[in-house]
Every structure is written in structure tokens, then in C-alpha cells.
Short mmCIF file of C-alpha atoms in Angstrom, two decimals:
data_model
loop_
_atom_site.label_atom_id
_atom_site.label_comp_id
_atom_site.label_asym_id
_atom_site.label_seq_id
_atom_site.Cartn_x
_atom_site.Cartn_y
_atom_site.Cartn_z
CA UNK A 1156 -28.14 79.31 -6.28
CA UNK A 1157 -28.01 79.77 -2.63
CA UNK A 1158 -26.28 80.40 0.05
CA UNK A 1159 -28.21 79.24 3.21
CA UNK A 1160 -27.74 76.60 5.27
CA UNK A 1161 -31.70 75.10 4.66
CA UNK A 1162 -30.52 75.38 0.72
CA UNK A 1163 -27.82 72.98 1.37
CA UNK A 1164 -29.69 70.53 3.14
CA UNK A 1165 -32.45 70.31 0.81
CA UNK A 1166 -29.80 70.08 -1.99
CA UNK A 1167 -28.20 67.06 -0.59
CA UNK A 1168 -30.81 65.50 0.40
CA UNK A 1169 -32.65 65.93 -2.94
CA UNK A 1170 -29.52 64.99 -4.51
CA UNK A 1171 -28.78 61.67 -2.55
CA UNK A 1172 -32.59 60.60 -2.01
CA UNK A 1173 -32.98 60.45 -5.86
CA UNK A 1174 -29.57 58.57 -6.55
CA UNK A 1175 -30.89 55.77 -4.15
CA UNK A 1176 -34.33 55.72 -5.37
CA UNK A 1177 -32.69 55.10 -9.19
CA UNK A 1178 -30.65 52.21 -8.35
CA UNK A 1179 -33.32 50.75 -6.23
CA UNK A 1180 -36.17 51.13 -9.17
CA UNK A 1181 -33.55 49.94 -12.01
CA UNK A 1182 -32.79 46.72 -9.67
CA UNK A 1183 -36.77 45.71 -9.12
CA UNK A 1184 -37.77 46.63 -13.15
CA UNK A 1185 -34.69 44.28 -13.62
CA UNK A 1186 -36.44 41.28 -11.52
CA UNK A 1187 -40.13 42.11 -12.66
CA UNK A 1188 -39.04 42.11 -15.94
CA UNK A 1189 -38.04 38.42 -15.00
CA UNK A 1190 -41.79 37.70 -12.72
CA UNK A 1191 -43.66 39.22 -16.35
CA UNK A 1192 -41.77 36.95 -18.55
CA UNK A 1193 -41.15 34.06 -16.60
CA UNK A 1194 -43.90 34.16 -13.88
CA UNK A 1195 -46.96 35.99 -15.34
CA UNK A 1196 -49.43 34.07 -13.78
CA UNK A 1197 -48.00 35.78 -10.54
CA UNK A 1198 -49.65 39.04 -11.31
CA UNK A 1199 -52.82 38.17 -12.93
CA UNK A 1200 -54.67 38.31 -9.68
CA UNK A 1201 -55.62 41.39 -7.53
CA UNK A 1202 -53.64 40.86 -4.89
CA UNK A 1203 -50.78 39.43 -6.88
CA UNK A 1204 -50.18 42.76 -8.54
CA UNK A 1205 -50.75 44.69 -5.62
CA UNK A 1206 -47.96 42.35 -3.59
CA UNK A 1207 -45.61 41.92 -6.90
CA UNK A 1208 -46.11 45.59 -8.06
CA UNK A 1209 -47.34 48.31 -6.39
CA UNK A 1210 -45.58 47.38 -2.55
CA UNK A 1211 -41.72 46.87 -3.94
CA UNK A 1212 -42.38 50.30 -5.73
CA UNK A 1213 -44.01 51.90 -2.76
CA UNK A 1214 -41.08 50.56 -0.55
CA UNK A 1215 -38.26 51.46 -3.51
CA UNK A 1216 -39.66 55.03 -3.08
CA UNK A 1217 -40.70 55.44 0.47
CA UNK A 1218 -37.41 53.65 2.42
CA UNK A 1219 -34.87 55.68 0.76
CA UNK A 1220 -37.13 59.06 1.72
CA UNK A 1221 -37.53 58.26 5.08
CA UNK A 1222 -34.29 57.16 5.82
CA UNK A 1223 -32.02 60.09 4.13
CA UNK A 1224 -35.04 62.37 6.08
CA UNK A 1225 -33.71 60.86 9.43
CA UNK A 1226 -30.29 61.37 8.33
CA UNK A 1227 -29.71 64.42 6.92
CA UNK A 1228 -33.05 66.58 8.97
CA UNK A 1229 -33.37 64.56 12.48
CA UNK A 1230 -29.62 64.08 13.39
CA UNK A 1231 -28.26 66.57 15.03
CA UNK A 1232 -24.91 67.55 13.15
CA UNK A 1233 -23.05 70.36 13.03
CA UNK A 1234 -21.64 70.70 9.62
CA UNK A 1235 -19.67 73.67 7.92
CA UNK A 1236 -21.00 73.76 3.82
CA UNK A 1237 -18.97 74.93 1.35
CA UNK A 1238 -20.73 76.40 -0.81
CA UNK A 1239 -19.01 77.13 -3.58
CA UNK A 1240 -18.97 73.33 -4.57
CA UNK A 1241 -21.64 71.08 -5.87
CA UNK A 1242 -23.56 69.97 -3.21
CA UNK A 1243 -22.16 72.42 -0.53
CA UNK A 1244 -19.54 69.90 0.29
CA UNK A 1245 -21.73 67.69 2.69
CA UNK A 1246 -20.62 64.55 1.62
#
């Protein structure tokens, strides 16, 4: 689409943030699917669901931003894309 250097690093780090964030959501529905069947009385409270639900989310969302951020944005690196491959041949 483009052929800067700020395309590129967006790119990738659109690309890899969102591949994280997939695997981390799919492995937390998979265990509170197991707290809502097997533990409801977990999350009936206030605090429960805001400790059981809303933090792991936050955190499955949040960690994998801040940390491909530092990666591919603070780090100094000098990289030569490609850019007629898929994701300018960063990785």
C-alpha cells in the first residue's frame, strides 16, 4: 500500500499486536468458560466480576500493546524493509 518506513512499522506492529492479543483472549474465554460453569458463584459479586472479568481482559489487551510498542517504536533498530513482501520483511 506503502512504501515508507512509518507504514512498515505500523504494519508489523498491527500485525503482531493482534496475533498475541487472539491467542491470549482464546486462552482466558477457554478458562472462564470453566470459572462460569464450574465456579459461578465466583462472579456473582461486584468485585468478583471486576477481578475474574474485566482485569484478565484489560491485561490480555493492554500487555501485548505495550510490550510490542516498546519493541517495535522505543528500540532503537536499524532495519532494512522489504517491501515488496507481506509485512515488509521485519520479522
Amino acid at each position: 500500500l506503502s512504501t515508507t518506513p512509518a507504514f512498515c512499522r505500523i504494519w508489523v506492529f498491527i500485525d503482531g499486536c493482534v496475533y498475541v492479543v487472539i491467542g491470549m483472549l482464546m486462552a482466558w474465554a477457554s478458562l472462564e468458560r470453566h470459572i462460569l460453569i464450574f465456579h459461578h458463584r465466583w462472579v456473582e459479586t461486584t468485585l468478583g466480576r471486576i477481578l475474574l472479568h474485566y482485569v484478565p481482559l484489560t491485561f490480555c489487551w493492554l500487555y501485548p500493546t505495550i510490550f510490542y510498542g516498546a519493541i517495535f517504536f522505543v528500540l532503537p533498530c536499524d532495519i532494512s524493509f522489504k517491501y515488496h513482501l507481506a509485512t515488509c520483511g521485519y520479522y
